[in-house]
Structure formats: structure tokens, C-alpha cells
């Protein structure tokens, strides 16, 4: 499969370091997108890292021109904003813990066949196999829930129809048992990148 014009792959490839560092760097970038005036102390709490480690991540991201620093705050570079503009992440964290990531063309049809491979990659990246409840996809008028018994499919379809979205677009939907926003979102994006590069 061609990886050209895939903003997720392009974004991941620009991040410095190994996969673990990429996850933390991307999580930091996602936090900055949502909370542009956040300080280092709050960042370290969200990411579960020491302030020193957060400072090192920031320095590397500045060096790689992914973020910029002025007197008042950190901000995303114009190039990073452009890479992120089509990557939409929505979260529901009330009764259910659900994350939704859109703009992934063809992912649903691929996941139907390779859901276990995708799940294995994701488990490796989040380092917590018990966090994932179920992985779904929706496209057009279809909700795809691979490798799940029929009676459970109906349950998840009902939840998706109630909470997720009325417009059907290519969207990856993950139900979580345990969910760390930003970190797990970054892990999912890294997994998508690895997945697309290897098929």
C-alpha cells in the first residue's frame, strides 16, 4: 500500500527517537494542540514523565522544528499544524471510554482481515494488553467490529449509534477499559503508521 500523502505516517517519520520516544513526543504535540498555553509541570503530569524528561522532549521537538518556543509559551510549528489538520481525535470518557480517530481511508476493509495484527501492534505500543476492550471501524453506513460474537456486536453498535457520531466516515473506534488520553491516542497513531507501512 502506498504511504504517500498519509499525514499519520508523515508525522510519525518526522518525530525523533525510537517508538517509545515518538509516542511521548506525539502525545506532547497532541496536548499542545488542545491546550496551547500549558506549562511544563502540567505536561509532565499528563504524560507521566518527570519535568526534566519533558524538557528534553521539548528541546528535541524544537530542534526538529515540530514546536516553537517564545517568551510566553510553546506552540506548534506551521508544518506540524498542517500535518495535524486532517487527523481528528474525539474522546468520550463518561460512562464509556471511547476514542475515535478519523481520516484513515481503507482502514476498515484492512482491519476486517488483519484485526489481530493491528491489536498486537497496539498492545506492544501501549504496554497494557488489558486496556483494550474492542476495536471497531465505521465507514459509510457500516459499523465493522471484527472477531466479536454477534450478540456483542449489537451492544457495541448501539453504543456507537448513541454516543459516537451520526455521520458515517472512515473512523477507527476503540473502546477502552483503561484509557490515558494523549498517550494512548499517540500509541494508536504510531500503530496505524506501522500497520500501513507493513501491509
PDB file of C-alpha atoms in Angstrom:
ATOM      1  CA  UNK A   1       0.000   0.000   0.000  1.00  0.00           C
ATOM      2  CA  UNK A   2       1.284   3.472  -0.846  1.00  0.00           C
ATOM      3  CA  UNK A   3       2.307   5.587   2.124  1.00  0.00           C
ATOM      4  CA  UNK A   4       2.402   8.812   0.128  1.00  0.00           C
ATOM      5  CA  UNK A   5       0.091  11.588   1.294  1.00  0.00           C
ATOM      6  CA  UNK A   6      -0.664   9.764   4.532  1.00  0.00           C
ATOM      7  CA  UNK A   7      -0.391  12.501   7.191  1.00  0.00           C
ATOM      8  CA  UNK A   8      -0.073   9.998  10.041  1.00  0.00           C
ATOM      9  CA  UNK A   9       2.965   8.289   8.512  1.00  0.00           C
ATOM     10  CA  UNK A  10       4.494  11.627   7.527  1.00  0.00           C
ATOM     11  CA  UNK A  11       4.036  12.973  11.057  1.00  0.00           C
ATOM     12  CA  UNK A  12       5.466   9.853  12.742  1.00  0.00           C
ATOM     13  CA  UNK A  13       8.505   9.825  10.442  1.00  0.00           C
ATOM     14  CA  UNK A  14       9.370  13.402  11.400  1.00  0.00           C
ATOM     15  CA  UNK A  15       9.405  12.626  15.133  1.00  0.00           C
ATOM     16  CA  UNK A  16      12.814  11.982  16.737  1.00  0.00           C
ATOM     17  CA  UNK A  17      13.834   8.835  18.595  1.00  0.00           C
ATOM     18  CA  UNK A  18      12.623   5.262  18.912  1.00  0.00           C
ATOM     19  CA  UNK A  19       8.964   4.237  19.047  1.00  0.00           C
ATOM     20  CA  UNK A  20       8.588   4.938  22.771  1.00  0.00           C
ATOM     21  CA  UNK A  21      10.057   8.429  22.400  1.00  0.00           C
ATOM     22  CA  UNK A  22       7.862   9.036  19.344  1.00  0.00           C
ATOM     23  CA  UNK A  23       4.775   8.169  21.412  1.00  0.00           C
ATOM     24  CA  UNK A  24       5.699  10.650  24.164  1.00  0.00           C
ATOM     25  CA  UNK A  25       6.661  13.327  21.626  1.00  0.00           C
ATOM     26  CA  UNK A  26       3.429  12.876  19.702  1.00  0.00           C
ATOM     27  CA  UNK A  27       1.379  12.867  22.913  1.00  0.00           C
ATOM     28  CA  UNK A  28       3.063  16.151  23.870  1.00  0.00           C
ATOM     29  CA  UNK A  29       2.198  17.605  20.443  1.00  0.00           C
ATOM     30  CA  UNK A  30      -1.434  16.458  20.789  1.00  0.00           C
ATOM     31  CA  UNK A  31      -1.663  18.102  24.223  1.00  0.00           C
ATOM     32  CA  UNK A  32      -0.250  21.362  22.799  1.00  0.00           C
ATOM     33  CA  UNK A  33      -2.827  21.272  20.020  1.00  0.00           C
ATOM     34  CA  UNK A  34      -5.648  21.066  22.574  1.00  0.00           C
ATOM     35  CA  UNK A  35      -4.075  23.188  25.331  1.00  0.00           C
ATOM     36  CA  UNK A  36      -1.720  25.728  23.716  1.00  0.00           C
ATOM     37  CA  UNK A  37      -0.790  27.611  26.911  1.00  0.00           C
ATOM     38  CA  UNK A  38       0.038  24.566  29.029  1.00  0.00           C
ATOM     39  CA  UNK A  39       3.135  24.627  31.247  1.00  0.00           C
ATOM     40  CA  UNK A  40       5.831  22.003  31.716  1.00  0.00           C
ATOM     41  CA  UNK A  41       4.539  20.905  35.122  1.00  0.00           C
ATOM     42  CA  UNK A  42       1.073  20.129  33.746  1.00  0.00           C
ATOM     43  CA  UNK A  43       2.601  18.449  30.674  1.00  0.00           C
ATOM     44  CA  UNK A  44       4.692  16.179  32.890  1.00  0.00           C
ATOM     45  CA  UNK A  45       1.573  15.194  34.864  1.00  0.00           C
ATOM     46  CA  UNK A  46      -0.434  14.359  31.720  1.00  0.00           C
ATOM     47  CA  UNK A  47       2.442  12.387  30.172  1.00  0.00           C
ATOM     48  CA  UNK A  48       3.510  10.715  33.425  1.00  0.00           C
ATOM     49  CA  UNK A  49       7.092  11.915  32.944  1.00  0.00           C
ATOM     50  CA  UNK A  50       9.497  13.978  35.030  1.00  0.00           C
ATOM     51  CA  UNK A  51       9.759  17.681  34.169  1.00  0.00           C
ATOM     52  CA  UNK A  52      13.358  17.046  33.138  1.00  0.00           C
ATOM     53  CA  UNK A  53      12.283  14.385  30.623  1.00  0.00           C
ATOM     54  CA  UNK A  54       9.547  16.687  29.306  1.00  0.00           C
ATOM     55  CA  UNK A  55      12.153  19.450  28.888  1.00  0.00           C
ATOM     56  CA  UNK A  56      14.358  17.046  26.883  1.00  0.00           C
ATOM     57  CA  UNK A  57      11.400  16.095  24.644  1.00  0.00           C
ATOM     58  CA  UNK A  58      10.596  19.777  24.099  1.00  0.00           C
ATOM     59  CA  UNK A  59      14.213  20.574  23.189  1.00  0.00           C
ATOM     60  CA  UNK A  60      14.277  17.738  20.626  1.00  0.00           C
ATOM     61  CA  UNK A  61      10.951  18.797  19.126  1.00  0.00           C
ATOM     62  CA  UNK A  62      12.193  22.398  18.852  1.00  0.00           C
ATOM     63  CA  UNK A  63      15.400  21.156  17.208  1.00  0.00           C
ATOM     64  CA  UNK A  64      13.322  19.143  14.704  1.00  0.00           C
ATOM     65  CA  UNK A  65      11.129  22.220  14.047  1.00  0.00           C
ATOM     66  CA  UNK A  66       7.977  20.498  15.270  1.00  0.00           C
ATOM     67  CA  UNK A  67       7.285  23.030  18.001  1.00  0.00           C
ATOM     68  CA  UNK A  68       8.440  26.586  18.675  1.00  0.00           C
ATOM     69  CA  UNK A  69       9.077  28.442  21.896  1.00  0.00           C
ATOM     70  CA  UNK A  70       8.529  32.112  22.555  1.00  0.00           C
ATOM     71  CA  UNK A  71       8.720  34.137  25.751  1.00  0.00           C
ATOM     72  CA  UNK A  72       5.236  33.124  26.853  1.00  0.00           C
ATOM     73  CA  UNK A  73       4.556  29.597  25.678  1.00  0.00           C
ATOM     74  CA  UNK A  74       5.251  26.641  23.439  1.00  0.00           C
ATOM     75  CA  UNK A  75       3.379  26.416  20.162  1.00  0.00           C
ATOM     76  CA  UNK A  76       3.158  24.009  17.281  1.00  0.00           C
ATOM     77  CA  UNK A  77       5.124  24.902  14.163  1.00  0.00           C
ATOM     78  CA  UNK A  78       3.188  25.702  10.985  1.00  0.00           C
ATOM     79  CA  UNK A  79       4.367  22.412   9.442  1.00  0.00           C
ATOM     80  CA  UNK A  80       3.153  20.377  12.429  1.00  0.00           C
ATOM     81  CA  UNK A  81      -0.219  22.155  12.355  1.00  0.00           C
ATOM     82  CA  UNK A  82      -0.505  21.274   8.664  1.00  0.00           C
ATOM     83  CA  UNK A  83       0.265  17.588   9.340  1.00  0.00           C
ATOM     84  CA  UNK A  84      -2.300  17.504  12.152  1.00  0.00           C
ATOM     85  CA  UNK A  85      -5.105  19.336  10.365  1.00  0.00           C
ATOM     86  CA  UNK A  86      -6.653  16.145   8.938  1.00  0.00           C
ATOM     87  CA  UNK A  87      -6.034  13.974  11.998  1.00  0.00           C
ATOM     88  CA  UNK A  88      -9.182  14.263  14.084  1.00  0.00           C
ATOM     89  CA  UNK A  89      -9.348  12.669  17.508  1.00  0.00           C
ATOM     90  CA  UNK A  90     -12.541  12.648  19.549  1.00  0.00           C
ATOM     91  CA  UNK A  91     -12.931  11.188  23.007  1.00  0.00           C
ATOM     92  CA  UNK A  92     -15.823  10.072  25.172  1.00  0.00           C
ATOM     93  CA  UNK A  93     -14.866   9.488  28.791  1.00  0.00           C
ATOM     94  CA  UNK A  94     -18.122   9.489  30.711  1.00  0.00           C
ATOM     95  CA  UNK A  95     -19.881   6.135  31.099  1.00  0.00           C
ATOM     96  CA  UNK A  96     -17.652   4.630  28.403  1.00  0.00           C
ATOM     97  CA  UNK A  97     -14.035   5.264  27.469  1.00  0.00           C
ATOM     98  CA  UNK A  98     -14.029   5.613  23.690  1.00  0.00           C
ATOM     99  CA  UNK A  99     -11.545   7.217  21.314  1.00  0.00           C
ATOM    100  CA  UNK A 100     -12.270   7.926  17.668  1.00  0.00           C
ATOM    101  CA  UNK A 101      -9.673   8.744  15.042  1.00  0.00           C
ATOM    102  CA  UNK A 102     -10.844   9.711  11.572  1.00  0.00           C
ATOM    103  CA  UNK A 103      -9.306  10.167   8.111  1.00  0.00           C
ATOM    104  CA  UNK A 104      -7.957   6.678   7.698  1.00  0.00           C
ATOM    105  CA  UNK A 105      -9.018   5.622   4.190  1.00  0.00           C
ATOM    106  CA  UNK A 106      -9.284   1.863   3.628  1.00  0.00           C
ATOM    107  CA  UNK A 107      -8.507   1.051   7.265  1.00  0.00           C
ATOM    108  CA  UNK A 108     -11.881  -0.628   7.852  1.00  0.00           C
ATOM    109  CA  UNK A 109     -11.530  -3.088   4.994  1.00  0.00           C
ATOM    110  CA  UNK A 110      -7.954  -3.888   6.046  1.00  0.00           C
ATOM    111  CA  UNK A 111      -8.888  -4.328   9.713  1.00  0.00           C
ATOM    112  CA  UNK A 112     -11.562  -6.889   8.862  1.00  0.00           C
ATOM    113  CA  UNK A 113      -8.779  -9.232   7.769  1.00  0.00           C
ATOM    114  CA  UNK A 114      -5.913  -8.116   9.989  1.00  0.00           C
ATOM    115  CA  UNK A 115      -7.509  -7.030  13.268  1.00  0.00           C
ATOM    116  CA  UNK A 116      -5.331  -9.339  15.386  1.00  0.00           C
ATOM    117  CA  UNK A 117      -2.128  -7.994  13.828  1.00  0.00           C
ATOM    118  CA  UNK A 118      -3.275  -4.423  14.471  1.00  0.00           C
ATOM    119  CA  UNK A 119      -4.275  -5.256  18.048  1.00  0.00           C
ATOM    120  CA  UNK A 120      -0.920  -6.973  18.707  1.00  0.00           C
ATOM    121  CA  UNK A 121       0.976  -3.896  17.483  1.00  0.00           C
ATOM    122  CA  UNK A 122      -1.203  -1.633  19.628  1.00  0.00           C
ATOM    123  CA  UNK A 123      -0.714  -3.783  22.746  1.00  0.00           C
ATOM    124  CA  UNK A 124       3.055  -3.625  22.238  1.00  0.00           C
ATOM    125  CA  UNK A 125       2.917   0.164  21.945  1.00  0.00           C
ATOM    126  CA  UNK A 126       0.682   0.824  24.966  1.00  0.00           C
ATOM    127  CA  UNK A 127       2.317  -1.944  27.051  1.00  0.00           C
ATOM    128  CA  UNK A 128      -1.011  -2.857  28.647  1.00  0.00           C
ATOM    129  CA  UNK A 129      -2.982  -5.687  26.981  1.00  0.00           C
ATOM    130  CA  UNK A 130      -5.870  -5.297  29.425  1.00  0.00           C
ATOM    131  CA  UNK A 131      -6.608  -1.706  28.400  1.00  0.00           C
ATOM    132  CA  UNK A 132      -8.289  -2.532  25.092  1.00  0.00           C
ATOM    133  CA  UNK A 133     -11.913  -3.661  25.205  1.00  0.00           C
ATOM    134  CA  UNK A 134     -12.754  -3.774  21.497  1.00  0.00           C
ATOM    135  CA  UNK A 135     -11.572  -2.228  18.231  1.00  0.00           C
ATOM    136  CA  UNK A 136     -14.217  -1.129  15.714  1.00  0.00           C
ATOM    137  CA  UNK A 137     -14.387   0.804  12.492  1.00  0.00           C
ATOM    138  CA  UNK A 138     -17.129   2.690  10.744  1.00  0.00           C
ATOM    139  CA  UNK A 139     -17.329   3.662   7.114  1.00  0.00           C
ATOM    140  CA  UNK A 140     -20.299   4.932   5.113  1.00  0.00           C
ATOM    141  CA  UNK A 141     -23.286   3.193   6.692  1.00  0.00           C
ATOM    142  CA  UNK A 142     -21.325   0.237   8.051  1.00  0.00           C
ATOM    143  CA  UNK A 143     -20.022  -0.432  11.534  1.00  0.00           C
ATOM    144  CA  UNK A 144     -17.359  -3.131  11.394  1.00  0.00           C
ATOM    145  CA  UNK A 145     -16.487  -5.000  14.596  1.00  0.00           C
ATOM    146  CA  UNK A 146     -14.163  -7.855  13.627  1.00  0.00           C
ATOM    147  CA  UNK A 147     -13.813 -11.041  15.664  1.00  0.00           C
ATOM    148  CA  UNK A 148     -16.650 -10.246  18.064  1.00  0.00           C
ATOM    149  CA  UNK A 149     -19.705 -12.517  18.646  1.00  0.00           C
ATOM    150  CA  UNK A 150     -22.984 -11.315  17.142  1.00  0.00           C
ATOM    151  CA  UNK A 151     -24.692 -10.524  20.456  1.00  0.00           C
ATOM    152  CA  UNK A 152     -21.743  -8.284  21.484  1.00  0.00           C
ATOM    153  CA  UNK A 153     -21.703  -6.600  18.067  1.00  0.00           C
ATOM    154  CA  UNK A 154     -25.270  -5.459  18.663  1.00  0.00           C
ATOM    155  CA  UNK A 155     -24.270  -3.996  22.042  1.00  0.00           C
ATOM    156  CA  UNK A 156     -21.352  -2.025  20.591  1.00  0.00           C
ATOM    157  CA  UNK A 157     -23.350  -0.895  17.553  1.00  0.00           C
ATOM    158  CA  UNK A 158     -25.997   0.510  19.894  1.00  0.00           C
ATOM    159  CA  UNK A 159     -23.357   2.424  21.881  1.00  0.00           C
ATOM    160  CA  UNK A 160     -21.713   3.729  18.704  1.00  0.00           C
ATOM    161  CA  UNK A 161     -25.047   4.904  17.313  1.00  0.00           C
ATOM    162  CA  UNK A 162     -25.878   6.639  20.585  1.00  0.00           C
ATOM    163  CA  UNK A 163     -22.555   8.229  21.521  1.00  0.00           C
ATOM    164  CA  UNK A 164     -20.156   8.339  18.619  1.00  0.00           C
ATOM    165  CA  UNK A 165     -21.427  10.139  15.531  1.00  0.00           C
ATOM    166  CA  UNK A 166     -24.387  10.294  13.225  1.00  0.00           C
ATOM    167  CA  UNK A 167     -22.349  10.909  10.090  1.00  0.00           C
ATOM    168  CA  UNK A 168     -20.526   7.822   8.922  1.00  0.00           C
ATOM    169  CA  UNK A 169     -16.958   8.486   7.916  1.00  0.00           C
ATOM    170  CA  UNK A 170     -13.828   6.358   7.865  1.00  0.00           C
ATOM    171  CA  UNK A 171     -13.189   6.248  11.576  1.00  0.00           C
ATOM    172  CA  UNK A 172     -11.326   3.946  13.928  1.00  0.00           C
ATOM    173  CA  UNK A 173     -13.217   3.499  17.204  1.00  0.00           C
ATOM    174  CA  UNK A 174     -11.609   1.942  20.258  1.00  0.00           C
ATOM    175  CA  UNK A 175     -13.453   1.043  23.447  1.00  0.00           C
ATOM    176  CA  UNK A 176     -11.012   1.108  26.351  1.00  0.00           C
ATOM    177  CA  UNK A 177     -11.110  -0.493  29.782  1.00  0.00           C
ATOM    178  CA  UNK A 178      -8.316   1.824  30.900  1.00  0.00           C
ATOM    179  CA  UNK A 179      -7.589   4.931  28.876  1.00  0.00           C
ATOM    180  CA  UNK A 180      -4.887   7.567  29.094  1.00  0.00           C
ATOM    181  CA  UNK A 181      -5.840  10.346  26.687  1.00  0.00           C
ATOM    182  CA  UNK A 182      -2.992  11.690  24.545  1.00  0.00           C
ATOM    183  CA  UNK A 183      -0.598   8.836  25.373  1.00  0.00           C
ATOM    184  CA  UNK A 184      -2.926   6.131  24.085  1.00  0.00           C
ATOM    185  CA  UNK A 185      -4.003   8.366  21.191  1.00  0.00           C
ATOM    186  CA  UNK A 186      -0.347   8.761  20.226  1.00  0.00           C
ATOM    187  CA  UNK A 187       0.140   4.982  20.553  1.00  0.00           C
ATOM    188  CA  UNK A 188      -2.804   4.364  18.216  1.00  0.00           C
ATOM    189  CA  UNK A 189      -1.390   6.798  15.631  1.00  0.00           C
ATOM    190  CA  UNK A 190       2.033   5.119  15.815  1.00  0.00           C
ATOM    191  CA  UNK A 191       0.351   1.717  15.417  1.00  0.00           C
ATOM    192  CA  UNK A 192      -1.569   2.940  12.346  1.00  0.00           C
ATOM    193  CA  UNK A 193       1.703   4.182  10.857  1.00  0.00           C
ATOM    194  CA  UNK A 194       3.479   0.843  11.477  1.00  0.00           C
ATOM    195  CA  UNK A 195       0.457  -1.078  10.222  1.00  0.00           C
ATOM    196  CA  UNK A 196       0.172   0.831   6.933  1.00  0.00           C
ATOM    197  CA  UNK A 197       3.905   0.648   6.278  1.00  0.00           C
ATOM    198  CA  UNK A 198       3.909  -3.125   6.706  1.00  0.00           C
ATOM    199  CA  UNK A 199       0.952  -4.126   4.546  1.00  0.00           C
TER     200      UNK A 199
END
